[in-house]
């Protein structure tokens, strides 16, 4: 029953992570999505390290709930970023992202099997997640501002500021515009 907590978090936390990513996007564009992704990964990594050093069952369960919530929120946040990477290839990119998650699960599973102490496997996992959070600072998506700089294109800025414009190529007619 205790182990099922991780799975139960999936019912709401992934959607909540995507929803929060949308809120950050509405206020800050892609930079907001990347900031939320980084926050999720930092909390997730920290909670794994805390979990590895917890000796009480009650505290372990509490930390597991927090950790699990941010694992799923980070997944929802990731899928909020995916469509912007290369819009015509969203399906392929989603597949690669999903496969990457499964690859990580297999690698960490091997860590739990091969390392002498379970605590070492949790530490490996935690520091890898924190490293992943640091790598988020390097993400740069064409037409979108990164965490540290760049500028959103005018079409992108108009879309996330909800000014009524849509993201189209220059010269394209909005197919939903009935006024023309």
mmCIF file with all atom_site columns, C-alpha atoms in Angstrom:
data_model
loop_
_atom_site.group_PDB
_atom_site.id
_atom_site.type_symbol
_atom_site.label_atom_id
_atom_site.label_alt_id
_atom_site.label_comp_id
_atom_site.label_asym_id
_atom_site.label_entity_id
_atom_site.label_seq_id
_atom_site.pdbx_PDB_ins_code
_atom_site.Cartn_x
_atom_site.Cartn_y
_atom_site.Cartn_z
_atom_site.occupancy
_atom_site.B_iso_or_equiv
_atom_site.pdbx_formal_charge
_atom_site.auth_seq_id
_atom_site.auth_comp_id
_atom_site.auth_asym_id
_atom_site.auth_atom_id
_atom_site.pdbx_PDB_model_num
ATOM 1   C CA . UNK A 1 1   ? 0.000   0.000  0.000   1.00 0.00 ? 1   UNK A CA 1
ATOM 2   C CA . UNK A 1 2   ? 2.804   2.429  0.835   1.00 0.00 ? 2   UNK A CA 1
ATOM 3   C CA . UNK A 1 3   ? 4.494   1.816  -2.526  1.00 0.00 ? 3   UNK A CA 1
ATOM 4   C CA . UNK A 1 4   ? 1.255   2.665  -4.348  1.00 0.00 ? 4   UNK A CA 1
ATOM 5   C CA . UNK A 1 5   ? 1.513   6.275  -3.113  1.00 0.00 ? 5   UNK A CA 1
ATOM 6   C CA . UNK A 1 6   ? 3.936   7.004  -5.937  1.00 0.00 ? 6   UNK A CA 1
ATOM 7   C CA . UNK A 1 7   ? 1.443   5.786  -8.534  1.00 0.00 ? 7   UNK A CA 1
ATOM 8   C CA . UNK A 1 8   ? -1.508  7.592  -6.965  1.00 0.00 ? 8   UNK A CA 1
ATOM 9   C CA . UNK A 1 9   ? 0.344   10.895 -7.252  1.00 0.00 ? 9   UNK A CA 1
ATOM 10  C CA . UNK A 1 10  ? 0.192   10.403 -11.006 1.00 0.00 ? 10  UNK A CA 1
ATOM 11  C CA . UNK A 1 11  ? -3.580  10.947 -10.982 1.00 0.00 ? 11  UNK A CA 1
ATOM 12  C CA . UNK A 1 12  ? -3.325  14.647 -10.240 1.00 0.00 ? 12  UNK A CA 1
ATOM 13  C CA . UNK A 1 13  ? 0.286   15.808 -10.038 1.00 0.00 ? 13  UNK A CA 1
ATOM 14  C CA . UNK A 1 14  ? 1.188   15.350 -13.717 1.00 0.00 ? 14  UNK A CA 1
ATOM 15  C CA . UNK A 1 15  ? -1.810  17.390 -14.807 1.00 0.00 ? 15  UNK A CA 1
ATOM 16  C CA . UNK A 1 16  ? -1.089  19.955 -12.113 1.00 0.00 ? 16  UNK A CA 1
ATOM 17  C CA . UNK A 1 17  ? 2.502   20.239 -13.371 1.00 0.00 ? 17  UNK A CA 1
ATOM 18  C CA . UNK A 1 18  ? 1.287   20.858 -16.914 1.00 0.00 ? 18  UNK A CA 1
ATOM 19  C CA . UNK A 1 19  ? -1.341  23.331 -15.703 1.00 0.00 ? 19  UNK A CA 1
ATOM 20  C CA . UNK A 1 20  ? 1.258   25.240 -13.670 1.00 0.00 ? 20  UNK A CA 1
ATOM 21  C CA . UNK A 1 21  ? 3.549   25.250 -16.709 1.00 0.00 ? 21  UNK A CA 1
ATOM 22  C CA . UNK A 1 22  ? 0.688   26.844 -18.662 1.00 0.00 ? 22  UNK A CA 1
ATOM 23  C CA . UNK A 1 23  ? 0.260   29.501 -15.953 1.00 0.00 ? 23  UNK A CA 1
ATOM 24  C CA . UNK A 1 24  ? 3.972   30.315 -16.005 1.00 0.00 ? 24  UNK A CA 1
ATOM 25  C CA . UNK A 1 25  ? 3.826   30.424 -19.808 1.00 0.00 ? 25  UNK A CA 1
ATOM 26  C CA . UNK A 1 26  ? 0.911   32.866 -19.692 1.00 0.00 ? 26  UNK A CA 1
ATOM 27  C CA . UNK A 1 27  ? 2.949   35.248 -17.535 1.00 0.00 ? 27  UNK A CA 1
ATOM 28  C CA . UNK A 1 28  ? 6.495   34.758 -18.855 1.00 0.00 ? 28  UNK A CA 1
ATOM 29  C CA . UNK A 1 29  ? 6.375   32.708 -22.046 1.00 0.00 ? 29  UNK A CA 1
ATOM 30  C CA . UNK A 1 30  ? 8.800   29.821 -22.515 1.00 0.00 ? 30  UNK A CA 1
ATOM 31  C CA . UNK A 1 31  ? 11.075  31.315 -19.864 1.00 0.00 ? 31  UNK A CA 1
ATOM 32  C CA . UNK A 1 32  ? 8.277   30.665 -17.356 1.00 0.00 ? 32  UNK A CA 1
ATOM 33  C CA . UNK A 1 33  ? 7.883   27.050 -18.484 1.00 0.00 ? 33  UNK A CA 1
ATOM 34  C CA . UNK A 1 34  ? 11.633  26.501 -18.101 1.00 0.00 ? 34  UNK A CA 1
ATOM 35  C CA . UNK A 1 35  ? 11.687  28.118 -14.666 1.00 0.00 ? 35  UNK A CA 1
ATOM 36  C CA . UNK A 1 36  ? 8.833   25.862 -13.497 1.00 0.00 ? 36  UNK A CA 1
ATOM 37  C CA . UNK A 1 37  ? 10.639  22.820 -14.944 1.00 0.00 ? 37  UNK A CA 1
ATOM 38  C CA . UNK A 1 38  ? 13.782  23.780 -13.027 1.00 0.00 ? 38  UNK A CA 1
ATOM 39  C CA . UNK A 1 39  ? 11.862  24.289 -9.768  1.00 0.00 ? 39  UNK A CA 1
ATOM 40  C CA . UNK A 1 40  ? 10.208  20.870 -10.127 1.00 0.00 ? 40  UNK A CA 1
ATOM 41  C CA . UNK A 1 41  ? 13.528  19.147 -10.792 1.00 0.00 ? 41  UNK A CA 1
ATOM 42  C CA . UNK A 1 42  ? 15.320  20.920 -7.936  1.00 0.00 ? 42  UNK A CA 1
ATOM 43  C CA . UNK A 1 43  ? 12.636  19.933 -5.421  1.00 0.00 ? 43  UNK A CA 1
ATOM 44  C CA . UNK A 1 44  ? 12.463  16.397 -6.842  1.00 0.00 ? 44  UNK A CA 1
ATOM 45  C CA . UNK A 1 45  ? 16.242  15.922 -6.584  1.00 0.00 ? 45  UNK A CA 1
ATOM 46  C CA . UNK A 1 46  ? 16.396  17.385 -3.084  1.00 0.00 ? 46  UNK A CA 1
ATOM 47  C CA . UNK A 1 47  ? 13.557  15.127 -1.898  1.00 0.00 ? 47  UNK A CA 1
ATOM 48  C CA . UNK A 1 48  ? 15.354  12.019 -3.196  1.00 0.00 ? 48  UNK A CA 1
ATOM 49  C CA . UNK A 1 49  ? 18.436  12.991 -1.193  1.00 0.00 ? 49  UNK A CA 1
ATOM 50  C CA . UNK A 1 50  ? 16.331  13.656 1.915   1.00 0.00 ? 50  UNK A CA 1
ATOM 51  C CA . UNK A 1 51  ? 14.482  10.351 1.396   1.00 0.00 ? 51  UNK A CA 1
ATOM 52  C CA . UNK A 1 52  ? 17.819  8.501  1.194   1.00 0.00 ? 52  UNK A CA 1
ATOM 53  C CA . UNK A 1 53  ? 18.744  9.789  4.644   1.00 0.00 ? 53  UNK A CA 1
ATOM 54  C CA . UNK A 1 54  ? 15.370  9.374  6.364   1.00 0.00 ? 54  UNK A CA 1
ATOM 55  C CA . UNK A 1 55  ? 15.175  6.791  9.141   1.00 0.00 ? 55  UNK A CA 1
ATOM 56  C CA . UNK A 1 56  ? 11.540  7.121  10.227  1.00 0.00 ? 56  UNK A CA 1
ATOM 57  C CA . UNK A 1 57  ? 8.741   5.403  8.295   1.00 0.00 ? 57  UNK A CA 1
ATOM 58  C CA . UNK A 1 58  ? 6.283   8.279  8.790   1.00 0.00 ? 58  UNK A CA 1
ATOM 59  C CA . UNK A 1 59  ? 8.779   10.869 7.581   1.00 0.00 ? 59  UNK A CA 1
ATOM 60  C CA . UNK A 1 60  ? 9.755   8.599  4.686   1.00 0.00 ? 60  UNK A CA 1
ATOM 61  C CA . UNK A 1 61  ? 6.131   8.419  3.538   1.00 0.00 ? 61  UNK A CA 1
ATOM 62  C CA . UNK A 1 62  ? 5.747   12.200 3.804   1.00 0.00 ? 62  UNK A CA 1
ATOM 63  C CA . UNK A 1 63  ? 8.939   12.780 1.779   1.00 0.00 ? 63  UNK A CA 1
ATOM 64  C CA . UNK A 1 64  ? 7.819   10.151 -0.762  1.00 0.00 ? 64  UNK A CA 1
ATOM 65  C CA . UNK A 1 65  ? 4.547   12.043 -1.299  1.00 0.00 ? 65  UNK A CA 1
ATOM 66  C CA . UNK A 1 66  ? 6.401   15.325 -1.900  1.00 0.00 ? 66  UNK A CA 1
ATOM 67  C CA . UNK A 1 67  ? 8.997   13.629 -4.121  1.00 0.00 ? 67  UNK A CA 1
ATOM 68  C CA . UNK A 1 68  ? 6.353   11.797 -6.116  1.00 0.00 ? 68  UNK A CA 1
ATOM 69  C CA . UNK A 1 69  ? 4.282   14.936 -6.591  1.00 0.00 ? 69  UNK A CA 1
ATOM 70  C CA . UNK A 1 70  ? 7.240   16.776 -8.086  1.00 0.00 ? 70  UNK A CA 1
ATOM 71  C CA . UNK A 1 71  ? 8.281   13.816 -10.250 1.00 0.00 ? 71  UNK A CA 1
ATOM 72  C CA . UNK A 1 72  ? 4.853   13.851 -11.853 1.00 0.00 ? 72  UNK A CA 1
ATOM 73  C CA . UNK A 1 73  ? 4.707   17.668 -11.991 1.00 0.00 ? 73  UNK A CA 1
ATOM 74  C CA . UNK A 1 74  ? 8.064   17.694 -13.796 1.00 0.00 ? 74  UNK A CA 1
ATOM 75  C CA . UNK A 1 75  ? 6.669   15.205 -16.308 1.00 0.00 ? 75  UNK A CA 1
ATOM 76  C CA . UNK A 1 76  ? 3.632   17.405 -16.922 1.00 0.00 ? 76  UNK A CA 1
ATOM 77  C CA . UNK A 1 77  ? 5.915   20.407 -17.256 1.00 0.00 ? 77  UNK A CA 1
ATOM 78  C CA . UNK A 1 78  ? 8.098   18.557 -19.755 1.00 0.00 ? 78  UNK A CA 1
ATOM 79  C CA . UNK A 1 79  ? 5.119   17.804 -21.959 1.00 0.00 ? 79  UNK A CA 1
ATOM 80  C CA . UNK A 1 80  ? 4.221   21.500 -21.769 1.00 0.00 ? 80  UNK A CA 1
ATOM 81  C CA . UNK A 1 81  ? 7.589   22.306 -23.375 1.00 0.00 ? 81  UNK A CA 1
ATOM 82  C CA . UNK A 1 82  ? 7.680   19.527 -26.001 1.00 0.00 ? 82  UNK A CA 1
ATOM 83  C CA . UNK A 1 83  ? 5.302   21.088 -28.579 1.00 0.00 ? 83  UNK A CA 1
ATOM 84  C CA . UNK A 1 84  ? 7.542   24.146 -28.894 1.00 0.00 ? 84  UNK A CA 1
ATOM 85  C CA . UNK A 1 85  ? 10.773  22.293 -29.658 1.00 0.00 ? 85  UNK A CA 1
ATOM 86  C CA . UNK A 1 86  ? 9.852   21.539 -33.293 1.00 0.00 ? 86  UNK A CA 1
ATOM 87  C CA . UNK A 1 87  ? 6.103   21.880 -33.889 1.00 0.00 ? 87  UNK A CA 1
ATOM 88  C CA . UNK A 1 88  ? 5.938   19.701 -37.037 1.00 0.00 ? 88  UNK A CA 1
ATOM 89  C CA . UNK A 1 89  ? 7.705   16.879 -35.152 1.00 0.00 ? 89  UNK A CA 1
ATOM 90  C CA . UNK A 1 90  ? 5.828   17.003 -31.845 1.00 0.00 ? 90  UNK A CA 1
ATOM 91  C CA . UNK A 1 91  ? 4.866   13.308 -31.998 1.00 0.00 ? 91  UNK A CA 1
ATOM 92  C CA . UNK A 1 92  ? 8.453   12.180 -32.579 1.00 0.00 ? 92  UNK A CA 1
ATOM 93  C CA . UNK A 1 93  ? 9.786   14.427 -29.850 1.00 0.00 ? 93  UNK A CA 1
ATOM 94  C CA . UNK A 1 94  ? 7.116   13.199 -27.413 1.00 0.00 ? 94  UNK A CA 1
ATOM 95  C CA . UNK A 1 95  ? 8.189   9.633  -28.204 1.00 0.00 ? 95  UNK A CA 1
ATOM 96  C CA . UNK A 1 96  ? 11.839  10.453 -27.572 1.00 0.00 ? 96  UNK A CA 1
ATOM 97  C CA . UNK A 1 97  ? 10.966  12.168 -24.274 1.00 0.00 ? 97  UNK A CA 1
ATOM 98  C CA . UNK A 1 98  ? 8.909   9.142  -23.181 1.00 0.00 ? 98  UNK A CA 1
ATOM 99  C CA . UNK A 1 99  ? 11.668  6.740  -24.191 1.00 0.00 ? 99  UNK A CA 1
ATOM 100 C CA . UNK A 1 100 ? 14.164  8.866  -22.245 1.00 0.00 ? 100 UNK A CA 1
ATOM 101 C CA . UNK A 1 101 ? 12.045  8.500  -19.118 1.00 0.00 ? 101 UNK A CA 1
ATOM 102 C CA . UNK A 1 102 ? 11.947  4.737  -19.537 1.00 0.00 ? 102 UNK A CA 1
ATOM 103 C CA . UNK A 1 103 ? 15.707  4.651  -20.139 1.00 0.00 ? 103 UNK A CA 1
ATOM 104 C CA . UNK A 1 104 ? 16.250  6.559  -16.894 1.00 0.00 ? 104 UNK A CA 1
ATOM 105 C CA . UNK A 1 105 ? 14.029  4.110  -15.029 1.00 0.00 ? 105 UNK A CA 1
ATOM 106 C CA . UNK A 1 106 ? 16.047  1.156  -16.340 1.00 0.00 ? 106 UNK A CA 1
ATOM 107 C CA . UNK A 1 107 ? 19.367  2.834  -15.504 1.00 0.00 ? 107 UNK A CA 1
ATOM 108 C CA . UNK A 1 108 ? 18.298  3.687  -11.963 1.00 0.00 ? 108 UNK A CA 1
ATOM 109 C CA . UNK A 1 109 ? 16.885  0.175  -11.574 1.00 0.00 ? 109 UNK A CA 1
ATOM 110 C CA . UNK A 1 110 ? 20.324  -1.156 -12.458 1.00 0.00 ? 110 UNK A CA 1
ATOM 111 C CA . UNK A 1 111 ? 21.825  1.238  -9.933  1.00 0.00 ? 111 UNK A CA 1
ATOM 112 C CA . UNK A 1 112 ? 19.651  -0.276 -7.206  1.00 0.00 ? 112 UNK A CA 1
ATOM 113 C CA . UNK A 1 113 ? 20.739  -3.764 -8.262  1.00 0.00 ? 113 UNK A CA 1
ATOM 114 C CA . UNK A 1 114 ? 24.434  -3.123 -8.762  1.00 0.00 ? 114 UNK A CA 1
ATOM 115 C CA . UNK A 1 115 ? 25.390  -0.647 -6.049  1.00 0.00 ? 115 UNK A CA 1
ATOM 116 C CA . UNK A 1 116 ? 26.311  -2.065 -2.650  1.00 0.00 ? 116 UNK A CA 1
ATOM 117 C CA . UNK A 1 117 ? 23.976  0.195  -0.660  1.00 0.00 ? 117 UNK A CA 1
ATOM 118 C CA . UNK A 1 118 ? 20.464  1.332  -1.524  1.00 0.00 ? 118 UNK A CA 1
ATOM 119 C CA . UNK A 1 119 ? 21.390  4.737  -0.133  1.00 0.00 ? 119 UNK A CA 1
ATOM 120 C CA . UNK A 1 120 ? 24.106  5.015  -2.809  1.00 0.00 ? 120 UNK A CA 1
ATOM 121 C CA . UNK A 1 121 ? 21.516  4.385  -5.528  1.00 0.00 ? 121 UNK A CA 1
ATOM 122 C CA . UNK A 1 122 ? 19.228  7.073  -4.095  1.00 0.00 ? 122 UNK A CA 1
ATOM 123 C CA . UNK A 1 123 ? 22.162  9.488  -3.896  1.00 0.00 ? 123 UNK A CA 1
ATOM 124 C CA . UNK A 1 124 ? 23.061  8.728  -7.512  1.00 0.00 ? 124 UNK A CA 1
ATOM 125 C CA . UNK A 1 125 ? 19.456  9.365  -8.511  1.00 0.00 ? 125 UNK A CA 1
ATOM 126 C CA . UNK A 1 126 ? 19.182  12.591 -6.517  1.00 0.00 ? 126 UNK A CA 1
ATOM 127 C CA . UNK A 1 127 ? 22.387  14.102 -7.843  1.00 0.00 ? 127 UNK A CA 1
ATOM 128 C CA . UNK A 1 128 ? 21.504  13.074 -11.402 1.00 0.00 ? 128 UNK A CA 1
ATOM 129 C CA . UNK A 1 129 ? 18.147  14.865 -11.068 1.00 0.00 ? 129 UNK A CA 1
ATOM 130 C CA . UNK A 1 130 ? 19.870  17.967 -9.679  1.00 0.00 ? 130 UNK A CA 1
ATOM 131 C CA . UNK A 1 131 ? 22.278  17.815 -12.635 1.00 0.00 ? 131 UNK A CA 1
ATOM 132 C CA . UNK A 1 132 ? 19.284  17.622 -14.945 1.00 0.00 ? 132 UNK A CA 1
ATOM 133 C CA . UNK A 1 133 ? 17.858  20.740 -13.286 1.00 0.00 ? 133 UNK A CA 1
ATOM 134 C CA . UNK A 1 134 ? 21.154  22.547 -13.936 1.00 0.00 ? 134 UNK A CA 1
ATOM 135 C CA . UNK A 1 135 ? 21.035  21.494 -17.597 1.00 0.00 ? 135 UNK A CA 1
ATOM 136 C CA . UNK A 1 136 ? 17.608  23.141 -17.929 1.00 0.00 ? 136 UNK A CA 1
ATOM 137 C CA . UNK A 1 137 ? 19.441  26.483 -17.838 1.00 0.00 ? 137 UNK A CA 1
ATOM 138 C CA . UNK A 1 138 ? 21.030  25.555 -21.181 1.00 0.00 ? 138 UNK A CA 1
ATOM 139 C CA . UNK A 1 139 ? 17.768  24.886 -23.035 1.00 0.00 ? 139 UNK A CA 1
ATOM 140 C CA . UNK A 1 140 ? 17.257  27.245 -25.946 1.00 0.00 ? 140 UNK A CA 1
ATOM 141 C CA . UNK A 1 141 ? 14.227  26.898 -28.222 1.00 0.00 ? 141 UNK A CA 1
ATOM 142 C CA . UNK A 1 142 ? 14.179  28.876 -31.474 1.00 0.00 ? 142 UNK A CA 1
ATOM 143 C CA . UNK A 1 143 ? 11.854  31.878 -31.277 1.00 0.00 ? 143 UNK A CA 1
ATOM 144 C CA . UNK A 1 144 ? 11.577  31.657 -27.487 1.00 0.00 ? 144 UNK A CA 1
ATOM 145 C CA . UNK A 1 145 ? 13.434  33.277 -24.642 1.00 0.00 ? 145 UNK A CA 1
ATOM 146 C CA . UNK A 1 146 ? 15.581  30.985 -22.498 1.00 0.00 ? 146 UNK A CA 1
ATOM 147 C CA . UNK A 1 147 ? 15.977  31.334 -18.753 1.00 0.00 ? 147 UNK A CA 1
ATOM 148 C CA . UNK A 1 148 ? 19.025  33.580 -19.071 1.00 0.00 ? 148 UNK A CA 1
ATOM 149 C CA . UNK A 1 149 ? 18.361  35.589 -22.178 1.00 0.00 ? 149 UNK A CA 1
ATOM 150 C CA . UNK A 1 150 ? 17.240  36.005 -25.707 1.00 0.00 ? 150 UNK A CA 1
ATOM 151 C CA . UNK A 1 151 ? 13.956  37.448 -26.834 1.00 0.00 ? 151 UNK A CA 1
ATOM 152 C CA . UNK A 1 152 ? 10.616  35.945 -27.721 1.00 0.00 ? 152 UNK A CA 1
ATOM 153 C CA . UNK A 1 153 ? 9.630   36.539 -31.331 1.00 0.00 ? 153 UNK A CA 1
ATOM 154 C CA . UNK A 1 154 ? 6.772   38.997 -31.798 1.00 0.00 ? 154 UNK A CA 1
ATOM 155 C CA . UNK A 1 155 ? 4.360   36.219 -32.803 1.00 0.00 ? 155 UNK A CA 1
ATOM 156 C CA . UNK A 1 156 ? 5.290   34.155 -29.764 1.00 0.00 ? 156 UNK A CA 1
ATOM 157 C CA . UNK A 1 157 ? 5.037   37.148 -27.430 1.00 0.00 ? 157 UNK A CA 1
ATOM 158 C CA . UNK A 1 158 ? 1.604   38.031 -28.839 1.00 0.00 ? 158 UNK A CA 1
ATOM 159 C CA . UNK A 1 159 ? 0.400   34.477 -28.311 1.00 0.00 ? 159 UNK A CA 1
ATOM 160 C CA . UNK A 1 160 ? 1.416   34.158 -24.672 1.00 0.00 ? 160 UNK A CA 1
ATOM 161 C CA . UNK A 1 161 ? 0.248   37.652 -23.855 1.00 0.00 ? 161 UNK A CA 1
ATOM 162 C CA . UNK A 1 162 ? -3.124  36.790 -25.426 1.00 0.00 ? 162 UNK A CA 1
ATOM 163 C CA . UNK A 1 163 ? -3.234  39.953 -27.516 1.00 0.00 ? 163 UNK A CA 1
ATOM 164 C CA . UNK A 1 164 ? -5.479  38.331 -30.097 1.00 0.00 ? 164 UNK A CA 1
ATOM 165 C CA . UNK A 1 165 ? -2.739  37.456 -32.580 1.00 0.00 ? 165 UNK A CA 1
ATOM 166 C CA . UNK A 1 166 ? -1.977  33.876 -33.497 1.00 0.00 ? 166 UNK A CA 1
ATOM 167 C CA . UNK A 1 167 ? 1.329   32.204 -34.217 1.00 0.00 ? 167 UNK A CA 1
ATOM 168 C CA . UNK A 1 168 ? 1.587   31.922 -37.984 1.00 0.00 ? 168 UNK A CA 1
ATOM 169 C CA . UNK A 1 169 ? 4.272   32.284 -40.605 1.00 0.00 ? 169 UNK A CA 1
ATOM 170 C CA . UNK A 1 170 ? 4.590   35.775 -42.092 1.00 0.00 ? 170 UNK A CA 1
ATOM 171 C CA . UNK A 1 171 ? 1.979   36.200 -44.828 1.00 0.00 ? 171 UNK A CA 1
ATOM 172 C CA . UNK A 1 172 ? -0.197  33.291 -43.661 1.00 0.00 ? 172 UNK A CA 1
ATOM 173 C CA . UNK A 1 173 ? -3.886  33.949 -43.242 1.00 0.00 ? 173 UNK A CA 1
ATOM 174 C CA . UNK A 1 174 ? -5.432  32.787 -39.983 1.00 0.00 ? 174 UNK A CA 1
ATOM 175 C CA . UNK A 1 175 ? -7.771  29.988 -41.082 1.00 0.00 ? 175 UNK A CA 1
ATOM 176 C CA . UNK A 1 176 ? -10.113 30.701 -38.168 1.00 0.00 ? 176 UNK A CA 1
ATOM 177 C CA . UNK A 1 177 ? -10.462 34.407 -38.899 1.00 0.00 ? 177 UNK A CA 1
ATOM 178 C CA . UNK A 1 178 ? -14.015 34.995 -40.161 1.00 0.00 ? 178 UNK A CA 1
ATOM 179 C CA . UNK A 1 179 ? -13.544 38.717 -40.720 1.00 0.00 ? 179 UNK A CA 1
ATOM 180 C CA . UNK A 1 180 ? -11.739 38.356 -44.091 1.00 0.00 ? 180 UNK A CA 1
#
